[in-house]
Amino acid sequence: MGEERAEVLKGTLDMLILKIAALGPIHGYGIAQRMQQISRDFFQLQQGSLYPALHRLADRGWLKAEWRVTETGREGKFYSLTPKGRKQLESEIENWERLTGAVALILQTAE
Amino acid sequence: MGEERAEVLKGTLDMLILKIAALGPIHGYGIAQRMQQISRDFFQLQQGSLYPALHRLADRGWLKAEWRVTETGREGKFYSLTPKGRKQLESEIENWERLTGAVALILQTAE
DNA sequence: GAGTATAGGTAGATATTCGATGTGTTCTCA
DNA sequence: TGAGAACACATCGAATATCTACCTATACTC
């Protein structure tokens, strides 16, 4: 009980990951941590969602990956935004805003 | 090109339908029309999404259905919110707000 | 009589997220 | 020195939801 399970809204994960990556090169595990931090523990991104999403985004040419050594001395795959990825992020944010705007219109409708 | 396809965000359709039904008993076809109107043509709910969703919501006890005659003299299945459905709607709206709040935190983060 | 709008519906394809599970390394602390 | 936690990568299958495409039927318009 009291499970504050915060599932990411389907369709928004790509945008969120791209946005975090836009802050600077970061490895997968770090993305999940950062997302949790920034959202004040609201989003707890699962690894089973994270890694497939990263591969998907890389496949589409929105992220590029590079092995480097992390702050903790381990190997990590660092992702950074490609120019195409930056455009994609912009377009996803725009769409997100139009979408939440439309939802707001409906939620505000009074009986 | 220029396709302004507005797909409903997965996970929000139930909330939107419940909200429209909360405005008063309304039949399925009317829900789609109303949603399009209120959202200023942004949402164009497909029948293949609408009807399965209505059945789902009725199965869960959030909507109750009743055949009546529509304004245009046809038979229509009118849906109205049950008390359980009203609670569900409230909880979905609350969740939606926490969710968009968390997304906003991430989108606002500056490099 | 043809076509459009209204009203209901199903079936299959697609996409995405999660939960469970697996590998291996480094660090901490008893 | 050894156990467990945290770090870092990953895959697989189940569950879910939405869409596209299709189907039926009635009423209205031209």
PDB file of C-alpha atoms (C1' of nucleotides) in Angstrom:
ATOM      1  CA  MET A   1       0.000   0.000   0.000  1.00  0.00           C
ATOM      2  CA  GLY A   2       0.997   3.612  -0.192  1.00  0.00           C
ATOM      3  CA  GLU A   3       2.976   2.697  -3.257  1.00  0.00           C
ATOM      4  CA  GLU A   4       3.930   5.952  -4.913  1.00  0.00           C
ATOM      5  CA  ARG A   5       4.700   4.166  -8.157  1.00  0.00           C
ATOM      6  CA  ALA A   6       5.301   6.859 -10.671  1.00  0.00           C
ATOM      7  CA  GLU A   7       5.060   5.384 -14.096  1.00  0.00           C
ATOM      8  CA  VAL A   8       6.294   7.603 -16.871  1.00  0.00           C
ATOM      9  CA  LEU A   9       3.507   8.611 -19.247  1.00  0.00           C
ATOM     10  CA  LYS A  10       3.864   6.526 -22.361  1.00  0.00           C
ATOM     11  CA  GLY A  11       5.245   8.692 -25.085  1.00  0.00           C
ATOM     12  CA  THR A  12       7.084  11.160 -22.875  1.00  0.00           C
ATOM     13  CA  LEU A  13      10.111   9.084 -22.006  1.00  0.00           C
ATOM     14  CA  ASP A  14      11.998   9.935 -25.181  1.00  0.00           C
ATOM     15  CA  MET A  15      11.524  13.627 -24.580  1.00  0.00           C
ATOM     16  CA  LEU A  16      12.679  13.375 -20.990  1.00  0.00           C
ATOM     17  CA  ILE A  17      15.792  11.394 -21.874  1.00  0.00           C
ATOM     18  CA  LEU A  18      16.675  13.739 -24.728  1.00  0.00           C
ATOM     19  CA  LYS A  19      16.240  16.700 -22.403  1.00  0.00           C
ATOM     20  CA  ILE A  20      18.568  15.220 -19.768  1.00  0.00           C
ATOM     21  CA  ALA A  21      21.116  14.365 -22.436  1.00  0.00           C
ATOM     22  CA  ALA A  22      20.859  17.932 -23.701  1.00  0.00           C
ATOM     23  CA  LEU A  23      22.331  19.104 -20.401  1.00  0.00           C
ATOM     24  CA  GLY A  24      25.605  17.454 -21.324  1.00  0.00           C
ATOM     25  CA  PRO A  25      27.055  13.998 -22.066  1.00  0.00           C
ATOM     26  CA  ILE A  26      25.849  11.518 -19.500  1.00  0.00           C
ATOM     27  CA  HIS A  27      25.736   7.768 -19.151  1.00  0.00           C
ATOM     28  CA  GLY A  28      22.565   5.709 -18.927  1.00  0.00           C
ATOM     29  CA  TYR A  29      22.631   4.967 -15.249  1.00  0.00           C
ATOM     30  CA  GLY A  30      23.266   8.635 -14.609  1.00  0.00           C
ATOM     31  CA  ILE A  31      20.252   9.633 -16.667  1.00  0.00           C
ATOM     32  CA  ALA A  32      17.973   7.621 -14.409  1.00  0.00           C
ATOM     33  CA  GLN A  33      19.536   9.172 -11.309  1.00  0.00           C
ATOM     34  CA  ARG A  34      19.337  12.673 -12.693  1.00  0.00           C
ATOM     35  CA  MET A  35      15.749  12.249 -13.719  1.00  0.00           C
ATOM     36  CA  GLN A  36      14.866  11.068 -10.243  1.00  0.00           C
ATOM     37  CA  GLN A  37      16.723  13.967  -8.632  1.00  0.00           C
ATOM     38  CA  ILE A  38      15.267  16.683 -10.785  1.00  0.00           C
ATOM     39  CA  SER A  39      11.736  15.348 -10.502  1.00  0.00           C
ATOM     40  CA  ARG A  40      12.145  15.185  -6.712  1.00  0.00           C
ATOM     41  CA  ASP A  41      11.904  11.409  -6.623  1.00  0.00           C
ATOM     42  CA  PHE A  42       8.727  11.393  -8.655  1.00  0.00           C
ATOM     43  CA  PHE A  43      10.107   9.516 -11.643  1.00  0.00           C
ATOM     44  CA  GLN A  44      11.848   6.271 -10.840  1.00  0.00           C
ATOM     45  CA  LEU A  45      12.944   5.134 -14.243  1.00  0.00           C
ATOM     46  CA  GLN A  46      13.304   1.373 -14.525  1.00  0.00           C
ATOM     47  CA  GLN A  47      16.335  -0.128 -16.208  1.00  0.00           C
ATOM     48  CA  GLY A  48      14.049  -2.223 -18.352  1.00  0.00           C
ATOM     49  CA  SER A  49      12.651   1.015 -19.750  1.00  0.00           C
ATOM     50  CA  LEU A  50      15.876   2.975 -19.784  1.00  0.00           C
ATOM     51  CA  TYR A  51      18.229   0.855 -21.836  1.00  0.00           C
ATOM     52  CA  PRO A  52      15.857  -0.108 -24.626  1.00  0.00           C
ATOM     53  CA  ALA A  53      14.893   3.551 -24.896  1.00  0.00           C
ATOM     54  CA  LEU A  54      18.532   4.615 -25.181  1.00  0.00           C
ATOM     55  CA  HIS A  55      19.140   2.093 -27.950  1.00  0.00           C
ATOM     56  CA  ARG A  56      16.013   3.250 -29.720  1.00  0.00           C
ATOM     57  CA  LEU A  57      17.086   6.878 -29.557  1.00  0.00           C
ATOM     58  CA  ALA A  58      20.578   6.045 -30.751  1.00  0.00           C
ATOM     59  CA  ASP A  59      19.181   3.964 -33.620  1.00  0.00           C
ATOM     60  CA  ARG A  60      17.128   6.919 -34.745  1.00  0.00           C
ATOM     61  CA  GLY A  61      20.203   9.097 -34.778  1.00  0.00           C
ATOM     62  CA  TRP A  62      19.087  11.354 -31.956  1.00  0.00           C
ATOM     63  CA  LEU A  63      21.763  10.284 -29.511  1.00  0.00           C
ATOM     64  CA  LYS A  64      25.320   9.230 -30.051  1.00  0.00           C
ATOM     65  CA  ALA A  65      27.071   6.902 -27.649  1.00  0.00           C
ATOM     66  CA  GLU A  66      30.682   6.730 -26.579  1.00  0.00           C
ATOM     67  CA  TRP A  67      32.403   4.596 -23.952  1.00  0.00           C
ATOM     68  CA  ARG A  68      34.233   6.604 -21.335  1.00  0.00           C
ATOM     69  CA  VAL A  69      35.249   6.321 -17.721  1.00  0.00           C
ATOM     70  CA  THR A  70      32.732   7.617 -15.222  1.00  0.00           C
ATOM     71  CA  GLU A  71      33.402   9.795 -12.170  1.00  0.00           C
ATOM     72  CA  THR A  72      33.487   6.600 -10.126  1.00  0.00           C
ATOM     73  CA  GLY A  73      36.162   4.998 -12.258  1.00  0.00           C
ATOM     74  CA  ARG A  74      33.955   2.539 -14.094  1.00  0.00           C
ATOM     75  CA  GLU A  75      33.226   2.107 -17.770  1.00  0.00           C
ATOM     76  CA  GLY A  76      30.077   3.876 -18.857  1.00  0.00           C
ATOM     77  CA  LYS A  77      28.373   4.554 -22.139  1.00  0.00           C
ATOM     78  CA  PHE A  78      28.056   8.306 -22.455  1.00  0.00           C
ATOM     79  CA  TYR A  79      25.245   9.674 -24.554  1.00  0.00           C
ATOM     80  CA  SER A  80      25.059  13.078 -26.121  1.00  0.00           C
ATOM     81  CA  LEU A  81      22.535  14.807 -28.336  1.00  0.00           C
ATOM     82  CA  THR A  82      23.113  14.925 -32.078  1.00  0.00           C
ATOM     83  CA  PRO A  83      21.922  17.966 -34.067  1.00  0.00           C
ATOM     84  CA  LYS A  84      19.050  15.799 -35.270  1.00  0.00           C
ATOM     85  CA  GLY A  85      18.335  14.911 -31.668  1.00  0.00           C
ATOM     86  CA  ARG A  86      18.190  18.557 -30.688  1.00  0.00           C
ATOM     87  CA  LYS A  87      15.612  19.226 -33.367  1.00  0.00           C
ATOM     88  CA  GLN A  88      13.646  16.216 -32.267  1.00  0.00           C
ATOM     89  CA  LEU A  89      13.694  17.431 -28.684  1.00  0.00           C
ATOM     90  CA  GLU A  90      12.418  20.839 -29.713  1.00  0.00           C
ATOM     91  CA  SER A  91       9.609  19.325 -31.710  1.00  0.00           C
ATOM     92  CA  GLU A  92       8.661  16.966 -28.888  1.00  0.00           C
ATOM     93  CA  ILE A  93       8.545  19.806 -26.385  1.00  0.00           C
ATOM     94  CA  GLU A  94       6.369  21.818 -28.720  1.00  0.00           C
ATOM     95  CA  ASN A  95       4.034  18.889 -29.141  1.00  0.00           C
ATOM     96  CA  TRP A  96       3.965  18.303 -25.406  1.00  0.00           C
ATOM     97  CA  GLU A  97       2.895  21.862 -24.844  1.00  0.00           C
ATOM     98  CA  ARG A  98       0.123  21.765 -27.403  1.00  0.00           C
ATOM     99  CA  LEU A  99      -1.012  18.480 -25.924  1.00  0.00           C
ATOM    100  CA  THR A 100      -1.126  19.602 -22.315  1.00  0.00           C
ATOM    101  CA  GLY A 101      -2.833  22.761 -23.505  1.00  0.00           C
ATOM    102  CA  ALA A 102      -5.596  20.750 -25.138  1.00  0.00           C
ATOM    103  CA  VAL A 103      -5.971  18.561 -22.063  1.00  0.00           C
ATOM    104  CA  ALA A 104      -6.207  21.691 -19.934  1.00  0.00           C
ATOM    105  CA  LEU A 105      -9.042  22.989 -22.095  1.00  0.00           C
ATOM    106  CA  ILE A 106     -10.996  19.845 -21.431  1.00  0.00           C
ATOM    107  CA  LEU A 107     -10.234  19.665 -17.729  1.00  0.00           C
ATOM    108  CA  GLN A 108     -11.243  23.285 -17.297  1.00  0.00           C
ATOM    109  CA  THR A 109     -14.632  22.839 -18.891  1.00  0.00           C
ATOM    110  CA  ALA A 110     -17.312  23.462 -16.326  1.00  0.00           C
ATOM    111  CA  GLU A 111     -20.635  21.720 -16.196  1.00  0.00           C
TER     112      GLU A 111
ATOM    113  CA  MET B   1       2.835  16.274 -44.993  1.00  0.00           C
ATOM    114  CA  GLY B   2       1.459  18.910 -42.717  1.00  0.00           C
ATOM    115  CA  GLU B   3      -0.516  16.179 -41.063  1.00  0.00           C
ATOM    116  CA  GLU B   4      -1.741  17.614 -37.788  1.00  0.00           C
ATOM    117  CA  ARG B   5      -2.409  14.148 -36.461  1.00  0.00           C
ATOM    118  CA  ALA B   6      -3.148  14.602 -32.826  1.00  0.00           C
ATOM    119  CA  GLU B   7      -2.782  11.292 -31.129  1.00  0.00           C
ATOM    120  CA  VAL B   8      -4.096  11.238 -27.599  1.00  0.00           C
ATOM    121  CA  LEU B   9      -1.323  10.728 -25.054  1.00  0.00           C
ATOM    122  CA  LYS B  10      -1.495   7.129 -23.987  1.00  0.00           C
ATOM    123  CA  GLY B  11      -2.883   6.985 -20.510  1.00  0.00           C
ATOM    124  CA  THR B  12      -4.929  10.175 -20.671  1.00  0.00           C
ATOM    125  CA  LEU B  13      -7.874   8.964 -22.706  1.00  0.00           C
ATOM    126  CA  ASP B  14      -9.736   7.503 -19.743  1.00  0.00           C
ATOM    127  CA  MET B  15      -9.441  10.756 -17.856  1.00  0.00           C
ATOM    128  CA  LEU B  16     -10.655  12.783 -20.815  1.00  0.00           C
ATOM    129  CA  ILE B  17     -13.647  10.546 -21.429  1.00  0.00           C
ATOM    130  CA  LEU B  18     -14.583  10.507 -17.750  1.00  0.00           C
ATOM    131  CA  LYS B  19     -14.341  14.284 -17.666  1.00  0.00           C
ATOM    132  CA  ILE B  20     -16.628  14.697 -20.670  1.00  0.00           C
ATOM    133  CA  ALA B  21     -19.087  12.218 -19.199  1.00  0.00           C
ATOM    134  CA  ALA B  22     -18.969  14.182 -15.944  1.00  0.00           C
ATOM    135  CA  LEU B  23     -20.551  17.112 -17.785  1.00  0.00           C
ATOM    136  CA  GLY B  24     -23.735  15.090 -18.169  1.00  0.00           C
ATOM    137  CA  PRO B  25     -24.998  11.877 -19.809  1.00  0.00           C
ATOM    138  CA  ILE B  26     -23.742  11.638 -23.346  1.00  0.00           C
ATOM    139  CA  HIS B  27     -23.449   8.967 -25.999  1.00  0.00           C
ATOM    140  CA  GLY B  28     -20.171   7.682 -27.414  1.00  0.00           C
ATOM    141  CA  TYR B  29     -20.286   9.450 -30.736  1.00  0.00           C
ATOM    142  CA  GLY B  30     -21.102  12.656 -28.908  1.00  0.00           C
ATOM    143  CA  ILE B  31     -18.103  12.265 -26.636  1.00  0.00           C
ATOM    144  CA  ALA B  32     -15.777  12.249 -29.630  1.00  0.00           C
ATOM    145  CA  GLN B  33     -17.464  15.341 -31.065  1.00  0.00           C
ATOM    146  CA  ARG B  34     -17.414  17.183 -27.762  1.00  0.00           C
ATOM    147  CA  MET B  35     -13.773  16.369 -27.190  1.00  0.00           C
ATOM    148  CA  GLN B  36     -12.891  17.702 -30.611  1.00  0.00           C
ATOM    149  CA  GLN B  37     -14.911  20.874 -30.045  1.00  0.00           C
ATOM    150  CA  ILE B  38     -13.534  21.674 -26.624  1.00  0.00           C
ATOM    151  CA  SER B  39      -9.959  20.985 -27.653  1.00  0.00           C
ATOM    152  CA  ARG B  40     -10.412  23.254 -30.664  1.00  0.00           C
ATOM    153  CA  ASP B  41     -10.005  20.404 -33.138  1.00  0.00           C
ATOM    154  CA  PHE B  42      -6.806  19.242 -31.543  1.00  0.00           C
ATOM    155  CA  PHE B  43      -8.052  15.832 -30.448  1.00  0.00           C
ATOM    156  CA  GLN B  44      -9.652  13.762 -33.152  1.00  0.00           C
ATOM    157  CA  LEU B  45     -10.653  10.683 -31.255  1.00  0.00           C
ATOM    158  CA  GLN B  46     -10.862   7.589 -33.420  1.00  0.00           C
ATOM    159  CA  GLN B  47     -13.791   5.211 -33.097  1.00  0.00           C
ATOM    160  CA  GLY B  48     -11.371   2.338 -32.733  1.00  0.00           C
ATOM    161  CA  SER B  49     -10.055   4.000 -29.601  1.00  0.00           C
ATOM    162  CA  LEU B  50     -13.354   5.352 -28.359  1.00  0.00           C
ATOM    163  CA  TYR B  51     -15.576   2.302 -28.172  1.00  0.00           C
ATOM    164  CA  PRO B  52     -13.091  -0.111 -26.605  1.00  0.00           C
ATOM    165  CA  ALA B  53     -12.306   2.601 -24.053  1.00  0.00           C
ATOM    166  CA  LEU B  54     -15.980   3.065 -23.220  1.00  0.00           C
ATOM    167  CA  HIS B  55     -16.409  -0.672 -22.691  1.00  0.00           C
ATOM    168  CA  ARG B  56     -13.309  -0.739 -20.523  1.00  0.00           C
ATOM    169  CA  LEU B  57     -14.566   2.117 -18.367  1.00  0.00           C
ATOM    170  CA  ALA B  58     -17.999   0.538 -18.032  1.00  0.00           C
ATOM    171  CA  ASP B  59     -16.447  -2.819 -17.103  1.00  0.00           C
ATOM    172  CA  ARG B  60     -14.522  -1.155 -14.325  1.00  0.00           C
ATOM    173  CA  GLY B  61     -17.680   0.352 -12.969  1.00  0.00           C
ATOM    174  CA  TRP B  62     -16.735   3.945 -13.707  1.00  0.00           C
ATOM    175  CA  LEU B  63     -19.418   4.544 -16.317  1.00  0.00           C
ATOM    176  CA  LYS B  64     -22.901   3.220 -16.634  1.00  0.00           C
ATOM    177  CA  ALA B  65     -24.594   2.865 -19.993  1.00  0.00           C
ATOM    178  CA  GLU B  66     -28.212   3.238 -20.987  1.00  0.00           C
ATOM    179  CA  TRP B  67     -29.882   3.185 -24.395  1.00  0.00           C
ATOM    180  CA  ARG B  68     -31.838   6.309 -25.185  1.00  0.00           C
ATOM    181  CA  VAL B  69     -32.923   8.302 -28.173  1.00  0.00           C
ATOM    182  CA  THR B  70     -30.529  11.031 -29.272  1.00  0.00           C
ATOM    183  CA  GLU B  71     -31.313  14.602 -30.295  1.00  0.00           C
ATOM    184  CA  THR B  72     -31.303  13.408 -33.895  1.00  0.00           C
ATOM    185  CA  GLY B  73     -33.869  10.678 -33.287  1.00  0.00           C
ATOM    186  CA  ARG B  74     -31.512   7.746 -33.371  1.00  0.00           C
ATOM    187  CA  GLU B  75     -30.708   5.124 -30.765  1.00  0.00           C
ATOM    188  CA  GLY B  76     -27.623   5.947 -28.763  1.00  0.00           C
ATOM    189  CA  LYS B  77     -25.889   4.474 -25.758  1.00  0.00           C
ATOM    190  CA  PHE B  78     -25.716   7.182 -23.138  1.00  0.00           C
ATOM    191  CA  TYR B  79     -22.946   7.053 -20.614  1.00  0.00           C
ATOM    192  CA  SER B  80     -22.892   8.691 -17.210  1.00  0.00           C
ATOM    193  CA  LEU B  81     -20.406   8.727 -14.376  1.00  0.00           C
ATOM    194  CA  THR B  82     -20.936   6.435 -11.411  1.00  0.00           C
ATOM    195  CA  PRO B  83     -19.852   7.605  -7.932  1.00  0.00           C
ATOM    196  CA  LYS B  84     -16.857   5.289  -8.326  1.00  0.00           C
ATOM    197  CA  GLY B  85     -16.153   6.927 -11.666  1.00  0.00           C
ATOM    198  CA  ARG B  86     -16.219  10.359 -10.115  1.00  0.00           C
ATOM    199  CA  LYS B  87     -13.626   9.300  -7.557  1.00  0.00           C
ATOM    200  CA  GLN B  88     -11.538   7.758 -10.302  1.00  0.00           C
ATOM    201  CA  LEU B  89     -11.698  10.969 -12.299  1.00  0.00           C
ATOM    202  CA  GLU B  90     -10.571  13.015  -9.321  1.00  0.00           C
ATOM    203  CA  SER B  91      -7.671  10.704  -8.690  1.00  0.00           C
ATOM    204  CA  GLU B  92      -6.673  10.720 -12.363  1.00  0.00           C
ATOM    205  CA  ILE B  93      -6.718  14.505 -12.484  1.00  0.00           C
ATOM    206  CA  GLU B  94      -4.581  14.654  -9.360  1.00  0.00           C
ATOM    207  CA  ASN B  95      -2.131  12.218 -10.873  1.00  0.00           C
ATOM    208  CA  TRP B  96      -2.084  14.130 -14.136  1.00  0.00           C
ATOM    209  CA  GLU B  97      -1.170  17.280 -12.280  1.00  0.00           C
ATOM    210  CA  ARG B  98       1.653  15.686 -10.350  1.00  0.00           C
ATOM    211  CA  LEU B  99       2.874  14.143 -13.564  1.00  0.00           C
ATOM    212  CA  THR B 100       2.906  17.288 -15.632  1.00  0.00           C
ATOM    213  CA  GLY B 101       4.492  19.041 -12.680  1.00  0.00           C
ATOM    214  CA  ALA B 102       7.350  16.570 -12.664  1.00  0.00           C
ATOM    215  CA  VAL B 103       7.769  16.848 -16.417  1.00  0.00           C
ATOM    216  CA  ALA B 104       7.848  20.622 -16.075  1.00  0.00           C
ATOM    217  CA  LEU B 105      10.646  20.372 -13.526  1.00  0.00           C
ATOM    218  CA  ILE B 106      12.733  18.449 -16.023  1.00  0.00           C
ATOM    219  CA  LEU B 107      11.916  20.625 -19.001  1.00  0.00           C
ATOM    220  CA  GLN B 108      12.753  23.752 -17.019  1.00  0.00           C
ATOM    221  CA  THR B 109      16.186  22.537 -16.023  1.00  0.00           C
ATOM    222  CA  ALA B 110      18.799  24.776 -17.563  1.00  0.00           C
ATOM    223  CA  GLU B 111      22.204  23.676 -18.711  1.00  0.00           C
TER     224      GLU B 111
ATOM    225  C1'  DG C   1     -30.753   6.849 -55.673  1.00  0.00           C
ATOM    226  C1'  DA C   2     -26.135   8.234 -54.126  1.00  0.00           C
ATOM    227  C1'  DG C   3     -23.543  10.083 -50.754  1.00  0.00           C
ATOM    228  C1'  DT C   4     -22.757  11.925 -46.139  1.00  0.00           C
ATOM    229  C1'  DA C   5     -23.399  12.224 -41.208  1.00  0.00           C
ATOM    230  C1'  DT C   6     -24.787   9.779 -37.269  1.00  0.00           C
ATOM    231  C1'  DA C   7     -24.333   5.744 -34.252  1.00  0.00           C
ATOM    232  C1'  DG C   8     -22.593   1.376 -32.905  1.00  0.00           C
ATOM    233  C1'  DG C   9     -18.918  -2.132 -33.155  1.00  0.00           C
ATOM    234  C1'  DT C  10     -14.531  -5.623 -33.877  1.00  0.00           C
ATOM    235  C1'  DA C  11      -9.772  -7.324 -35.267  1.00  0.00           C
ATOM    236  C1'  DG C  12      -5.070  -6.881 -35.987  1.00  0.00           C
ATOM    237  C1'  DA C  13      -0.783  -4.228 -35.971  1.00  0.00           C
ATOM    238  C1'  DT C  14       2.209  -1.400 -33.493  1.00  0.00           C
ATOM    239  C1'  DA C  15       4.520   0.704 -29.822  1.00  0.00           C
ATOM    240  C1'  DT C  16       5.995   1.376 -25.323  1.00  0.00           C
ATOM    241  C1'  DT C  17       6.794   0.625 -20.499  1.00  0.00           C
ATOM    242  C1'  DC C  18       7.472  -2.390 -16.817  1.00  0.00           C
ATOM    243  C1'  DG C  19       8.960  -6.428 -14.000  1.00  0.00           C
ATOM    244  C1'  DA C  20      12.038 -10.067 -13.698  1.00  0.00           C
ATOM    245  C1'  DT C  21      16.319 -11.618 -14.460  1.00  0.00           C
ATOM    246  C1'  DG C  22      21.245 -11.772 -15.703  1.00  0.00           C
ATOM    247  C1'  DT C  23      26.419 -10.197 -15.927  1.00  0.00           C
ATOM    248  C1'  DG C  24      30.319  -8.051 -13.828  1.00  0.00           C
ATOM    249  C1'  DT C  25      32.918  -4.361 -11.039  1.00  0.00           C
ATOM    250  C1'  DT C  26      33.923  -1.362  -7.133  1.00  0.00           C
ATOM    251  C1'  DC C  27      33.239   0.131  -2.555  1.00  0.00           C
ATOM    252  C1'  DT C  28      32.184  -0.245   2.383  1.00  0.00           C
ATOM    253  C1'  DC C  29      32.236  -2.089   6.719  1.00  0.00           C
ATOM    254  C1'  DA C  30      31.923  -5.590  10.031  1.00  0.00           C
TER     255       DA C  30
ATOM    256  C1'  DT D   1      38.115 -11.503   4.127  1.00  0.00           C
ATOM    257  C1'  DG D   2      33.792 -11.777   2.928  1.00  0.00           C
ATOM    258  C1'  DA D   3      28.943 -10.053   2.414  1.00  0.00           C
ATOM    259  C1'  DG D   4      26.170  -6.831   0.632  1.00  0.00           C
ATOM    260  C1'  DA D   5      25.120  -2.516  -1.568  1.00  0.00           C
ATOM    261  C1'  DA D   6      25.725   0.603  -5.253  1.00  0.00           C
ATOM    262  C1'  DC D   7      27.210   1.159  -9.937  1.00  0.00           C
ATOM    263  C1'  DA D   8      26.705   0.090 -14.877  1.00  0.00           C
ATOM    264  C1'  DC D   9      25.322  -2.585 -18.733  1.00  0.00           C
ATOM    265  C1'  DA D  10      21.748  -5.495 -20.847  1.00  0.00           C
ATOM    266  C1'  DT D  11      17.694  -8.772 -22.526  1.00  0.00           C
ATOM    267  C1'  DC D  12      13.133 -10.949 -22.484  1.00  0.00           C
ATOM    268  C1'  DG D  13       8.248 -11.485 -21.940  1.00  0.00           C
ATOM    269  C1'  DA D  14       3.873  -9.639 -20.306  1.00  0.00           C
ATOM    270  C1'  DA D  15       0.704  -6.107 -20.158  1.00  0.00           C
ATOM    271  C1'  DT D  16      -1.504  -2.223 -21.952  1.00  0.00           C
ATOM    272  C1'  DA D  17      -3.318   1.160 -25.007  1.00  0.00           C
ATOM    273  C1'  DT D  18      -4.043   3.426 -29.208  1.00  0.00           C
ATOM    274  C1'  DC D  19      -4.516   3.430 -34.024  1.00  0.00           C
ATOM    275  C1'  DT D  20      -5.869   1.851 -38.763  1.00  0.00           C
ATOM    276  C1'  DA D  21      -8.883  -0.565 -41.223  1.00  0.00           C
ATOM    277  C1'  DC D  22     -12.905  -2.560 -41.602  1.00  0.00           C
ATOM    278  C1'  DC D  23     -17.972  -3.763 -40.788  1.00  0.00           C
ATOM    279  C1'  DT D  24     -23.257  -2.805 -39.923  1.00  0.00           C
ATOM    280  C1'  DA D  25     -27.251   0.130 -39.950  1.00  0.00           C
ATOM    281  C1'  DT D  26     -30.282   4.371 -40.003  1.00  0.00           C
ATOM    282  C1'  DA D  27     -31.512   9.150 -41.284  1.00  0.00           C
ATOM    283  C1'  DC D  28     -30.976  13.034 -44.001  1.00  0.00           C
ATOM    284  C1'  DT D  29     -29.834  15.756 -48.246  1.00  0.00           C
ATOM    285  C1'  DC D  30     -29.594  16.673 -52.966  1.00  0.00           C
TER     286       DC D  30
END
